[in-house]
Short mmCIF file of C-alpha atoms and ligand atoms in Angstrom, two decimals:
data_model
loop_
_atom_site.label_atom_id
_atom_site.label_comp_id
_atom_site.label_asym_id
_atom_site.label_seq_id
_atom_site.Cartn_x
_atom_site.Cartn_y
_atom_site.Cartn_z
CA MET A 20 0.00 0.00 0.01
CA LYS A 21 1.19 3.51 -0.78
CA THR A 22 1.77 5.67 2.30
CA LYS A 23 -1.07 8.08 3.06
CA PHE A 24 -0.51 11.47 4.65
CA ILE A 25 -2.88 13.08 7.11
CA PHE A 26 -2.36 16.74 8.15
CA ILE A 27 -3.87 18.17 11.27
CA THR A 28 -4.22 21.95 11.58
CA GLY A 29 -5.80 23.98 14.37
CA GLY A 30 -8.08 26.96 14.37
CA VAL A 31 -9.78 29.44 16.72
CA LEU A 32 -7.59 28.92 19.79
CA SER A 33 -4.38 27.25 20.83
CA SER A 34 -4.31 24.48 23.44
CA LEU A 35 -7.20 22.68 21.81
CA GLY A 36 -5.52 19.32 22.15
CA LYS A 37 -4.55 18.84 18.49
CA GLY A 38 -1.77 16.62 19.75
CA ILE A 39 -4.20 14.36 21.58
CA CYS A 40 -6.45 14.22 18.47
CA ALA A 41 -3.45 13.24 16.34
CA ALA A 42 -2.37 10.64 18.90
CA SER A 43 -5.92 9.28 19.23
CA LEU A 44 -6.29 8.94 15.48
CA GLY A 45 -2.96 7.15 15.46
CA ARG A 46 -4.22 4.75 18.06
CA LEU A 47 -7.50 4.10 16.23
CA LEU A 48 -5.73 3.44 12.92
CA LYS A 49 -3.10 1.24 14.48
CA SER A 50 -5.82 -0.78 16.21
CA ARG A 51 -7.23 -1.47 12.74
CA GLY A 52 -3.99 -3.12 11.76
CA LEU A 53 -2.36 -0.18 9.97
CA SER A 54 1.22 0.97 10.66
CA VAL A 55 1.30 4.57 11.79
CA THR A 56 3.77 7.29 12.64
CA ILE A 57 3.03 10.82 13.89
CA GLN A 58 5.08 13.96 13.26
CA LYS A 59 4.91 17.47 14.62
CA PHE A 60 5.93 20.78 13.03
CA ASP A 61 6.61 23.57 15.51
CA PRO A 62 6.62 27.00 13.93
CA TYR A 63 9.04 28.65 16.42
CA LEU A 64 12.62 29.49 15.45
CA ASN A 65 14.59 27.51 18.04
CA ILE A 66 16.35 24.58 16.46
CA ASP A 67 14.77 22.30 19.00
CA PRO A 68 13.21 22.73 22.48
CA GLY A 69 16.44 21.44 24.08
CA THR A 70 17.58 24.91 25.24
CA MET A 71 14.09 26.22 26.01
CA ASN A 72 12.91 26.90 29.51
CA PRO A 73 10.62 24.04 30.56
CA PHE A 74 8.70 26.64 32.54
CA GLN A 75 7.68 28.21 29.25
CA HIS A 76 7.62 25.26 26.95
CA GLY A 77 7.06 22.16 29.05
CA GLU A 78 9.26 19.11 29.15
CA VAL A 79 11.73 18.20 26.46
CA PHE A 80 10.80 14.72 25.22
CA VAL A 81 13.81 12.61 24.17
CA THR A 82 13.60 9.99 21.43
CA ASP A 83 15.63 6.81 21.11
CA ASP A 84 17.93 8.39 18.53
CA GLY A 85 18.60 11.39 20.78
CA GLY A 86 16.15 13.93 19.36
CA GLU A 87 15.16 16.61 21.81
CA THR A 88 11.54 17.15 20.93
CA ASP A 89 8.21 18.70 21.78
CA LEU A 90 6.19 17.10 24.58
CA ASP A 91 3.44 16.14 22.11
CA LEU A 92 5.75 13.36 20.91
CA GLY A 93 5.36 11.86 24.38
CA HIS A 94 1.58 11.73 23.84
CA TYR A 95 2.12 10.18 20.43
CA GLU A 96 4.40 7.48 21.79
CA ARG A 97 2.09 6.71 24.75
CA PHE A 98 -0.95 6.50 22.53
CA ILE A 99 0.44 4.54 19.54
CA ASP A 100 3.10 2.62 21.46
CA GLU A 101 5.82 3.19 18.86
CA SER A 102 9.32 4.63 19.33
CA LEU A 103 9.51 7.82 17.27
CA SER A 104 12.69 9.46 15.95
CA LYS A 105 14.14 12.93 15.69
CA TYR A 106 12.51 13.13 12.24
CA ASN A 107 9.16 13.22 13.93
CA ASN A 108 9.68 16.79 15.13
CA PHE A 109 10.81 19.75 13.04
CA THR A 110 10.84 23.39 14.02
CA SER A 111 11.03 26.41 11.73
CA GLY A 112 14.52 26.86 13.16
CA LYS A 113 15.56 23.42 11.93
CA ILE A 114 13.98 23.94 8.52
CA TYR A 115 15.51 27.37 7.98
CA GLY A 116 18.84 26.16 9.41
CA SER A 117 19.03 23.45 6.85
CA VAL A 118 18.04 25.84 3.97
CA ILE A 119 20.73 28.31 5.03
CA GLU A 120 23.33 25.55 5.30
CA LYS A 121 22.48 24.44 1.73
CA GLU A 122 22.71 28.01 0.52
CA ARG A 123 26.18 28.40 2.03
CA ARG A 124 27.27 25.15 0.44
CA GLY A 125 26.11 26.41 -2.93
CA ASP A 126 23.44 23.74 -3.38
CA TYR A 127 21.01 26.27 -4.87
CA LEU A 128 23.39 26.99 -7.73
CA GLY A 129 23.25 30.75 -7.45
CA ASN A 130 19.45 31.05 -7.37
CA THR A 131 17.69 33.52 -5.12
CA VAL A 132 16.69 31.48 -2.07
CA GLN A 133 13.05 32.10 -1.13
CA VAL A 134 10.33 30.87 1.25
CA ILE A 135 8.56 29.43 -1.82
CA PRO A 136 9.93 27.14 -3.17
CA HIS A 137 13.03 26.54 -1.06
CA VAL A 138 11.63 26.60 2.46
CA THR A 139 8.45 24.84 1.41
CA ASP A 140 10.47 22.16 -0.43
CA GLU A 141 12.51 21.65 2.74
CA ILE A 142 9.29 21.21 4.70
CA LYS A 143 7.94 18.71 2.18
CA ASP A 144 11.18 16.70 2.36
CA SER A 145 10.88 16.71 6.11
CA ILE A 146 7.42 15.12 5.95
CA LYS A 147 8.92 12.29 3.90
CA LYS A 148 11.84 11.94 6.38
CA THR A 149 9.44 10.20 8.82
CA LEU A 150 9.73 7.25 6.49
CA ILE A 151 13.58 7.06 6.71
CA THR A 152 13.69 4.72 9.67
CA LYS A 153 10.53 2.73 8.85
CA THR A 154 7.96 2.80 6.10
CA THR A 155 4.45 3.11 7.44
CA ASP A 156 0.94 2.99 5.93
CA ILE A 157 0.06 6.32 7.52
CA VAL A 158 1.98 9.47 8.41
CA ILE A 159 0.01 11.88 10.57
CA THR A 160 1.56 15.36 10.68
CA GLU A 161 0.38 17.94 13.19
CA ILE A 162 1.05 21.59 12.40
CA GLY A 163 1.71 23.49 15.59
CA GLY A 164 0.08 26.86 16.18
CA THR A 165 -3.24 28.19 14.92
CA VAL A 166 -4.28 29.04 11.37
CA GLY A 167 -3.71 32.72 10.91
CA ASP A 168 -0.35 32.82 12.67
CA ILE A 169 2.27 34.43 10.53
CA GLU A 170 4.93 31.87 11.40
CA SER A 171 2.95 28.80 10.43
CA LEU A 172 2.24 30.04 6.89
CA PRO A 173 5.15 28.27 5.17
CA PHE A 174 4.00 24.96 6.74
CA LEU A 175 0.44 25.41 5.51
CA GLU A 176 1.65 26.34 2.08
CA ALA A 177 3.89 23.27 2.01
CA ILE A 178 1.08 20.88 2.96
CA ARG A 179 -1.17 22.53 0.37
CA GLN A 180 1.45 21.78 -2.32
CA PHE A 181 2.05 18.31 -0.93
CA LYS A 182 -1.39 17.14 -2.08
CA LYS A 183 -0.69 18.08 -5.63
CA ASP A 184 2.78 16.43 -5.49
CA ILE A 185 1.72 13.05 -4.32
CA GLY A 186 -1.89 12.82 -5.46
CA LYS A 187 -5.11 13.90 -3.79
CA GLU A 188 -6.11 10.30 -3.05
CA ASN A 189 -3.12 10.07 -0.65
CA VAL A 190 -3.75 13.16 1.45
CA LEU A 191 -6.32 14.16 4.04
CA TYR A 192 -6.67 17.49 5.87
CA ILE A 193 -8.20 17.55 9.31
CA HIS A 194 -8.92 20.87 11.01
CA VAL A 195 -9.45 21.05 14.78
CA THR A 196 -11.63 24.00 15.97
CA TYR A 197 -13.49 25.15 18.98
CA VAL A 198 -17.27 25.52 19.31
CA PRO A 199 -17.85 27.76 22.32
CA TYR A 200 -20.88 27.39 24.58
CA LEU A 201 -22.55 30.64 25.68
CA LYS A 202 -24.11 30.05 29.04
CA THR A 203 -26.30 33.16 29.01
CA SER A 204 -28.12 32.17 25.84
CA ASP A 205 -27.58 28.43 26.29
CA GLU A 206 -26.14 28.18 22.82
CA LEU A 207 -23.23 26.59 20.99
CA LYS A 208 -21.71 29.04 18.52
CA THR A 209 -20.32 27.96 15.13
CA LYS A 210 -19.05 31.29 13.87
CA PRO A 211 -15.42 30.94 15.09
CA THR A 212 -15.30 27.60 13.21
CA GLN A 213 -16.72 29.14 10.05
CA HIS A 214 -14.12 31.93 10.21
CA SER A 215 -11.25 29.54 10.81
CA VAL A 216 -12.22 27.31 7.91
CA LYS A 217 -12.58 30.42 5.72
CA GLU A 218 -9.04 31.39 6.66
CA LEU A 219 -7.78 27.95 5.82
CA ARG A 220 -9.56 27.99 2.45
CA SER A 221 -8.11 31.41 1.66
CA ILE A 222 -4.69 29.75 1.59
CA GLY A 223 -5.95 26.95 -0.59
CA ILE A 224 -6.72 24.18 1.93
CA GLN A 225 -10.18 22.74 2.08
CA PRO A 226 -10.46 20.54 5.14
CA ASP A 227 -11.85 17.03 4.62
CA ILE A 228 -12.81 16.56 8.27
CA ILE A 229 -13.46 19.00 11.09
CA ILE A 230 -12.99 18.08 14.71
CA CYS A 231 -15.08 20.41 16.88
CA ARG A 232 -13.84 20.63 20.44
CA SER A 233 -16.57 21.67 22.83
CA GLU A 234 -17.52 21.84 26.42
CA ILE A 235 -20.93 20.29 25.89
CA LYS A 236 -22.09 17.86 23.25
CA ILE A 237 -22.76 19.24 19.78
CA ASN A 238 -26.16 18.25 18.35
CA ASP A 239 -27.05 17.39 14.78
CA SER A 240 -28.38 20.83 13.91
CA ILE A 241 -25.01 22.44 14.83
CA LYS A 242 -23.27 19.84 12.75
CA ALA A 243 -25.65 20.59 9.86
CA LYS A 244 -24.82 24.28 10.13
CA ILE A 245 -21.09 23.76 10.11
CA SER A 246 -21.54 21.33 7.23
CA LEU A 247 -23.40 23.94 5.21
CA PHE A 248 -21.04 26.85 5.86
CA CYS A 249 -17.81 24.91 5.55
CA ASP A 250 -18.74 22.69 2.64
CA ILE A 251 -18.12 19.46 4.45
CA GLU A 252 -20.56 16.53 4.70
CA LYS A 253 -22.16 16.15 8.13
CA GLU A 254 -20.57 12.77 8.79
CA ALA A 255 -17.15 14.41 8.57
CA ILE A 256 -17.96 16.83 11.40
CA ILE A 257 -16.61 15.09 14.45
CA ASN A 258 -17.36 16.24 17.95
CA ALA A 259 -14.64 16.01 20.60
CA VAL A 260 -16.38 16.99 23.74
CA ASP A 261 -14.28 17.59 26.86
CA ALA A 262 -13.15 14.24 28.22
CA LYS A 263 -12.55 13.23 31.86
CA HIS A 264 -9.01 12.28 31.00
CA LEU A 265 -6.76 12.03 27.95
CA TYR A 266 -6.97 8.29 27.49
CA GLU A 267 -10.72 8.50 26.93
CA VAL A 268 -10.35 10.59 23.79
CA PRO A 269 -9.68 7.76 21.30
CA LEU A 270 -12.85 6.02 22.50
CA SER A 271 -15.01 9.12 22.28
CA LEU A 272 -13.69 9.94 18.82
CA LYS A 273 -14.45 6.34 17.79
CA ASP A 274 -18.03 6.80 19.03
CA GLU A 275 -18.21 9.70 16.58
CA LYS A 276 -17.01 7.31 13.81
CA PHE A 277 -13.86 9.36 13.32
CA ASP A 278 -11.76 6.37 12.21
CA GLU A 279 -14.47 5.19 9.85
CA ILE A 280 -14.59 8.45 7.97
CA VAL A 281 -10.79 8.67 7.73
CA VAL A 282 -10.61 5.08 6.40
CA SER A 283 -13.35 5.69 3.88
CA LYS A 284 -11.96 9.02 2.67
CA LEU A 285 -8.52 7.57 2.13
CA GLY A 286 -9.87 4.31 0.74
CA LEU A 287 -7.83 2.32 3.27
CA LYS A 288 -8.10 -1.43 3.31
CA CYS A 289 -8.01 -2.56 6.94
CA GLY A 290 -9.86 -4.33 9.70
CA LYS A 291 -12.16 -2.98 12.38
CA ALA A 292 -10.74 -1.13 15.38
CA ARG A 293 -9.63 -3.53 18.09
CA LEU A 294 -9.34 -1.58 21.26
CA SER A 295 -9.85 -4.10 24.02
CA SER A 296 -6.62 -3.32 25.91
CA TRP A 297 -7.30 0.38 25.64
CA ILE A 298 -10.88 -0.02 26.82
CA LYS A 299 -9.57 -2.05 29.74
CA ILE A 300 -7.25 0.69 30.81
CA VAL A 301 -9.93 3.39 30.49
CA ASN A 302 -12.26 1.26 32.62
CA THR A 303 -9.50 0.93 35.17
CA ILE A 304 -8.93 4.67 35.22
CA ASN A 305 -12.63 5.26 35.74
CA SER A 306 -12.71 2.92 38.74
CA LEU A 307 -9.50 3.67 40.69
CA GLN A 308 -9.89 2.68 44.28
CA GLU A 309 -7.44 4.25 46.67
CA ASN A 310 -5.07 7.16 46.74
CA VAL A 311 -1.32 6.90 46.94
CA THR A 312 0.48 10.20 47.48
CA ILE A 313 3.79 10.99 45.80
CA GLY A 314 5.78 14.08 46.61
CA ILE A 315 7.72 15.53 43.65
CA VAL A 316 10.51 17.79 44.78
CA GLY A 317 11.47 20.08 41.98
CA LYS A 318 12.07 23.56 40.67
CA TYR A 319 9.28 24.00 38.16
CA THR A 320 6.56 22.81 40.49
CA ASN A 321 3.96 25.26 39.26
CA LEU A 322 3.95 24.07 35.72
CA LYS A 323 2.79 20.51 35.35
CA ASP A 324 3.87 20.36 31.72
CA ALA A 325 7.51 20.58 32.81
CA TYR A 326 7.11 17.07 34.31
CA LEU A 327 4.48 15.67 31.97
CA SER A 328 5.96 12.27 31.23
CA ILE A 329 6.82 11.71 34.89
CA ILE A 330 3.25 12.46 35.95
CA GLU A 331 1.93 10.11 33.24
CA SER A 332 4.35 7.36 34.24
CA LEU A 333 3.37 7.67 37.91
CA ASN A 334 -0.27 7.40 36.84
CA HIS A 335 0.52 4.31 34.75
CA GLY A 336 2.10 2.71 37.80
CA GLY A 337 -1.01 3.62 39.77
CA TYR A 338 -3.35 2.07 37.14
CA TYR A 339 -1.55 -1.22 37.60
CA PHE A 340 -2.45 -1.25 41.27
CA ARG A 341 -5.92 0.35 40.63
CA SER A 342 -4.75 3.28 42.70
CA ASN A 343 -5.11 6.95 42.06
CA VAL A 344 -1.78 8.74 42.23
CA GLU A 345 -2.11 12.03 44.00
CA ILE A 346 0.81 14.35 43.42
CA ARG A 347 2.04 16.75 45.98
CA TRP A 348 4.33 19.44 44.57
CA ILE A 349 7.22 20.47 46.79
CA ASN A 350 9.29 23.38 45.85
CA SER A 351 12.92 22.45 46.53
CA GLU A 352 13.81 26.10 47.22
CA ILE A 353 11.48 26.11 50.22
CA LEU A 354 13.17 23.02 51.63
CA GLU A 355 16.48 24.83 51.43
CA GLU A 356 15.30 27.11 54.19
CA ASN A 357 15.18 24.15 56.57
CA ALA A 358 11.43 23.80 56.52
CA GLY A 359 9.89 21.41 59.09
CA MET A 360 10.44 18.24 57.12
CA ASN A 361 7.92 16.15 59.08
CA GLU A 362 5.26 18.69 58.28
CA VAL A 363 6.20 18.97 54.59
CA PHE A 364 6.30 15.19 54.07
CA LYS A 365 3.26 14.34 56.24
CA ASP A 366 1.05 11.80 54.45
CA ILE A 367 3.48 11.41 51.59
CA ASN A 368 4.01 7.74 50.63
CA GLY A 369 6.89 8.14 48.20
CA ILE A 370 9.31 10.87 47.20
CA LEU A 371 10.51 11.51 43.64
CA VAL A 372 13.25 13.93 42.67
CA PRO A 373 13.14 14.53 38.90
CA GLY A 374 15.75 15.74 36.42
CA GLY A 375 16.88 19.30 36.04
CA PHE A 376 19.69 21.70 35.36
CA GLY A 377 21.44 24.36 37.42
CA ILE A 378 22.15 24.83 41.07
CA ARG A 379 18.91 26.46 42.17
CA GLY A 380 17.13 24.33 44.77
CA ILE A 381 19.84 21.64 44.93
CA ASN A 382 20.33 21.70 48.67
CA GLY A 383 16.57 21.39 49.13
CA LYS A 384 16.58 18.27 46.98
CA VAL A 385 19.50 16.87 48.97
CA SER A 386 17.56 17.49 52.23
CA ALA A 387 14.46 15.73 50.86
CA ILE A 388 16.58 12.74 49.85
CA LYS A 389 18.23 12.63 53.31
CA TYR A 390 14.73 12.59 54.79
CA ALA A 391 13.62 9.76 52.48
CA ARG A 392 16.78 7.72 53.22
CA GLU A 393 16.62 8.11 56.98
CA ASN A 394 12.89 7.63 57.31
CA LYS A 395 12.76 4.70 54.88
CA ILE A 396 10.34 6.41 52.52
CA PRO A 397 10.42 4.98 49.00
CA PHE A 398 12.65 7.29 46.94
CA PHE A 399 13.01 7.54 43.20
CA GLY A 400 15.70 9.80 41.76
CA ILE A 401 15.73 10.53 38.09
CA CYS A 402 18.85 11.93 36.40
CA LEU A 403 19.59 15.03 38.49
CA GLY A 404 17.61 13.26 41.21
CA MET A 405 20.07 10.33 41.10
CA GLN A 406 22.99 12.70 41.14
CA CYS A 407 21.57 14.46 44.21
CA ALA A 408 21.11 11.07 45.92
CA VAL A 409 24.85 10.35 45.42
CA ILE A 410 25.77 13.81 46.68
CA GLU A 411 23.58 13.36 49.78
CA PHE A 412 25.02 9.95 50.52
CA CYS A 413 28.64 11.21 50.16
CA ARG A 414 27.98 14.23 52.34
CA ASN A 415 26.03 12.55 55.13
CA VAL A 416 27.09 8.89 55.14
CA LEU A 417 30.68 9.06 53.80
CA ASP A 418 31.07 12.33 55.67
CA LEU A 419 32.63 14.10 52.69
CA LYS A 420 30.92 17.37 53.47
CA ASP A 421 31.98 19.27 50.42
CA SER A 422 30.75 16.60 47.98
CA ASN A 423 29.12 18.11 44.97
CA SER A 424 28.61 17.89 41.26
CA SER A 425 31.14 19.84 39.24
CA GLU A 426 28.10 21.34 37.52
CA PHE A 427 27.35 23.25 40.71
CA ASP A 428 30.86 23.69 42.15
CA PRO A 429 33.63 23.28 39.59
CA ASP A 430 36.31 23.57 42.32
CA THR A 431 34.92 21.13 44.83
CA LYS A 432 37.50 18.74 46.36
CA ASN A 433 34.98 15.94 46.03
CA PRO A 434 33.41 16.02 42.59
CA VAL A 435 31.29 12.90 43.17
CA ILE A 436 29.31 13.80 40.07
CA ASP A 437 31.60 14.89 37.28
CA ILE A 438 31.90 15.35 33.58
CA ILE A 439 33.68 12.48 31.81
CA PRO A 440 36.93 13.54 30.18
CA GLU A 441 35.78 13.11 26.58
CA GLN A 442 32.89 15.51 27.21
CA LYS A 443 35.05 18.31 28.59
CA ASN A 444 35.79 21.43 26.56
CA ILE A 445 32.41 21.56 24.89
CA GLY A 446 31.26 25.13 25.04
CA ASN A 447 28.07 25.13 23.01
CA LEU A 448 24.95 24.42 25.09
CA GLY A 449 22.71 23.06 22.31
CA GLY A 450 22.98 19.36 21.61
CA THR A 451 26.12 18.46 23.56
CA MET A 452 24.77 15.94 26.00
CA ARG A 453 24.63 12.19 26.31
CA LEU A 454 21.35 11.89 24.46
CA GLY A 455 19.09 9.10 23.44
CA LYS A 456 19.15 5.38 24.08
CA TYR A 457 22.03 3.47 25.69
CA PRO A 458 22.17 -0.15 26.74
CA CYS A 459 22.44 -0.97 30.44
CA ARG A 460 23.34 -4.24 32.13
CA LEU A 461 21.53 -4.89 35.43
CA ILE A 462 23.27 -6.61 38.31
CA LYS A 463 21.48 -9.66 39.62
CA ASN A 464 20.03 -9.72 43.11
CA THR A 465 19.21 -6.05 43.07
CA LYS A 466 15.84 -4.29 43.27
CA SER A 467 16.34 -2.90 39.80
CA PHE A 468 16.92 -6.37 38.39
CA SER A 469 13.82 -7.74 40.07
CA ALA A 470 11.74 -4.79 38.86
CA TYR A 471 12.78 -5.24 35.20
CA GLY A 472 13.00 -9.03 35.40
CA THR A 473 15.71 -9.01 32.72
CA GLU A 474 19.42 -8.33 32.53
CA LEU A 475 19.76 -6.10 29.44
CA ILE A 476 17.72 -2.98 29.16
CA SER A 477 17.80 0.18 27.06
CA GLU A 478 16.82 3.60 28.35
CA ARG A 479 17.00 7.19 27.14
CA HIS A 480 19.45 9.79 28.42
CA ARG A 481 19.77 13.53 28.51
CA HIS A 482 22.58 14.84 30.68
CA ARG A 483 26.20 15.86 30.74
CA TYR A 484 27.42 14.68 34.17
CA GLU A 485 28.03 11.16 35.46
CA LEU A 486 28.76 9.39 38.72
CA ASN A 487 32.52 9.66 39.39
CA ASN A 488 33.80 6.07 39.49
CA SER A 489 36.61 6.88 41.96
CA TYR A 490 33.95 6.96 44.75
CA LEU A 491 32.31 3.63 43.89
CA LYS A 492 34.23 1.57 46.43
CA GLN A 493 33.47 3.90 49.34
CA LEU A 494 29.79 4.08 48.32
CA LYS A 495 29.55 0.30 48.16
CA ASN A 496 31.27 -0.13 51.54
CA ARG A 497 28.57 1.98 53.12
CA GLY A 498 25.64 0.37 51.31
CA MET A 499 25.04 2.33 48.08
CA ILE A 500 25.53 0.01 45.15
CA VAL A 501 25.56 0.34 41.42
CA SER A 502 22.85 -1.92 40.06
CA GLY A 503 23.07 -0.98 36.37
CA ILE A 504 26.02 -0.08 34.21
CA TYR A 505 26.70 1.05 30.66
CA GLU A 506 29.49 -1.46 30.08
CA GLU A 507 31.20 0.06 27.04
CA LYS A 508 32.16 3.17 28.95
CA ASN A 509 31.84 1.74 32.48
CA LEU A 510 29.32 4.30 33.55
CA ALA A 511 27.02 3.90 36.53
CA GLU A 512 23.42 4.07 35.30
CA ILE A 513 21.54 2.97 38.42
CA ILE A 514 22.30 3.22 42.11
CA GLU A 515 20.37 1.79 44.98
CA ILE A 516 20.63 1.40 48.76
CA LYS A 517 20.37 -2.24 49.78
CA GLU A 518 19.18 -1.56 53.35
CA HIS A 519 16.21 0.52 52.40
CA PRO A 520 12.71 -0.54 51.34
CA TRP A 521 12.99 1.21 47.99
CA PHE A 522 15.73 3.71 47.18
CA ILE A 523 16.70 3.84 43.47
CA GLY A 524 18.34 6.53 41.42
CA VAL A 525 18.68 6.29 37.65
CA GLN A 526 20.93 8.40 35.39
CA PHE A 527 18.46 7.96 32.52
CA HIS A 528 14.84 9.05 31.97
CA PRO A 529 12.56 6.02 32.37
CA GLU A 530 9.51 8.26 32.07
CA PHE A 531 9.90 8.39 28.28
CA LYS A 532 9.11 4.72 27.88
CA SER A 533 6.05 4.16 30.01
CA ARG A 534 2.66 3.42 28.44
CA PRO A 535 -0.77 3.49 30.08
CA ASP A 536 -1.28 -0.22 29.47
CA LYS A 537 2.42 -1.08 29.97
CA PRO A 538 3.70 0.83 32.97
CA HIS A 539 7.45 1.23 33.16
CA PRO A 540 8.91 -1.40 35.49
CA LEU A 541 10.56 1.08 37.81
CA PHE A 542 7.48 3.30 38.10
CA LYS A 543 5.33 0.25 38.69
CA SER A 544 7.72 -1.01 41.36
CA PHE A 545 8.05 2.46 42.96
CA ILE A 546 4.23 2.91 43.22
CA GLY A 547 4.01 -0.60 44.64
CA ALA A 548 6.55 0.30 47.34
CA ALA A 549 4.70 3.61 48.06
CA ILE A 550 1.44 1.73 48.50
CA LYS A 551 3.15 -0.66 50.87
CA ASN A 552 4.60 2.27 52.80
CA ARG A 553 1.12 3.85 53.01
CA SER A 554 -0.31 0.77 54.64
CA LEU A 555 2.40 0.56 57.29
N1 LIG B 24 22.14 18.64 35.09
C1 LIG B 24 22.49 17.26 35.12
C2 LIG B 24 23.41 16.85 33.99
O1 LIG B 24 23.56 17.55 33.05
C3 LIG B 24 21.20 16.40 35.10
C4 LIG B 24 20.41 16.58 33.85
C5 LIG B 24 19.03 15.99 33.93
O2 LIG B 24 18.52 15.78 35.03
N2 LIG B 24 18.39 15.77 32.83
O3 LIG B 24 24.00 15.81 34.06
#
């Protein structure tokens, strides 16, 4: 079968959940036996979100091949259960960067380089790059931003041209809009949708399907109205009413026959949607029994998007135990001021210290870890969280009071976390980290080994600093062992404390590989330990 391309644009407002619509469509099509990949175009000028403030932009999602990408890729992976690549996310910065590089190399043979055709050609090539690693039946491409934004124009022009290039039978345009509900007149209003579609048509794109996001259900007469004004048959107007949680969206879109209309419009030959494992997980989510409370000690605690994949992974662990994970946000900077720890951690069943960069709040994280270690509260350290656990252990158990990471104190006498020699002398901040997947061998008879139940694992990384091997012996003598290593470079990937109910720190980011119906082994095991701790 020839690959089909589906483009998803957004109108009226941002934050409509285009990413979730794309991910849900991916799930529905995959469940019909089709192979699917999902791509996102982000119209901003940064090369990638790697150097962007997570407070503004949310987490940086890392792919197996080391791409630093938009958090929507996390939704895509969790919904379609496929590992995506760096080719699944392009920004305007990356597109323009590559055009300018070609210009400097003389690839354009002296021609004037212009948005049309050079930038649009680059965008069209980038759509096809999703097929480099694996050919799929379907490529879904989400265009970030809202129709009418100046910066997304080249992308819209490119997808307009794309249809002509590869044949109209191979392309589908889906437009996601908002239908507001006016309480005072008890009415749903279609005008913003009409305007948005008009705007899209003015640049030459006639949507094939409209997804109407709304607070309350849209009735048939509203659909008929949108159908009339936007020139789209009523069956292709799909209502996505506010869902209780993300994972319900594929099912509610299926109720609206979204997958059927996509399949029929593209003439796809495939089976019926088989969603039993997804339905099972949604039923579980809707009937969670008890609460388990996890304290997350971090810097960006007032922006949930900065820790999106961690929150999702904790939830996945909770689903396994039919427990609702309640998250308590603890600002590490407050802990630095020697807050009453018992009060702060009252009713908290497990403590998680996530990844991060920079010295702010470090001592607060170290104090939280000391509290978890001494009070036998399940502790999970991720990347920077693992590094802080080592610093804490060295300071308070090995009594090396000035232990630090050379990231925070380059002159410390005890750089227990340090940069490995081959990484030194790299000045440029963008893209200079240990990024993407690395193999890790687990040591038998450890908690990590029993959580994974296998010896060889692969996890994704995003960091510069590593545990300094010259301290391994001392750590081991006092009870902190390395339970996972990257053998080729002899790097410690996992540490744990033997004499503690559950104390694990990982140098990688396990949160990128958890799925709602396949919780990551460490998150599952951590939530299990927190539940046990709650019942003590
Ligand atoms: N700042 C630390 C490093 O670069 C940890 C990074 C992280 O937590 N992602 O090694």
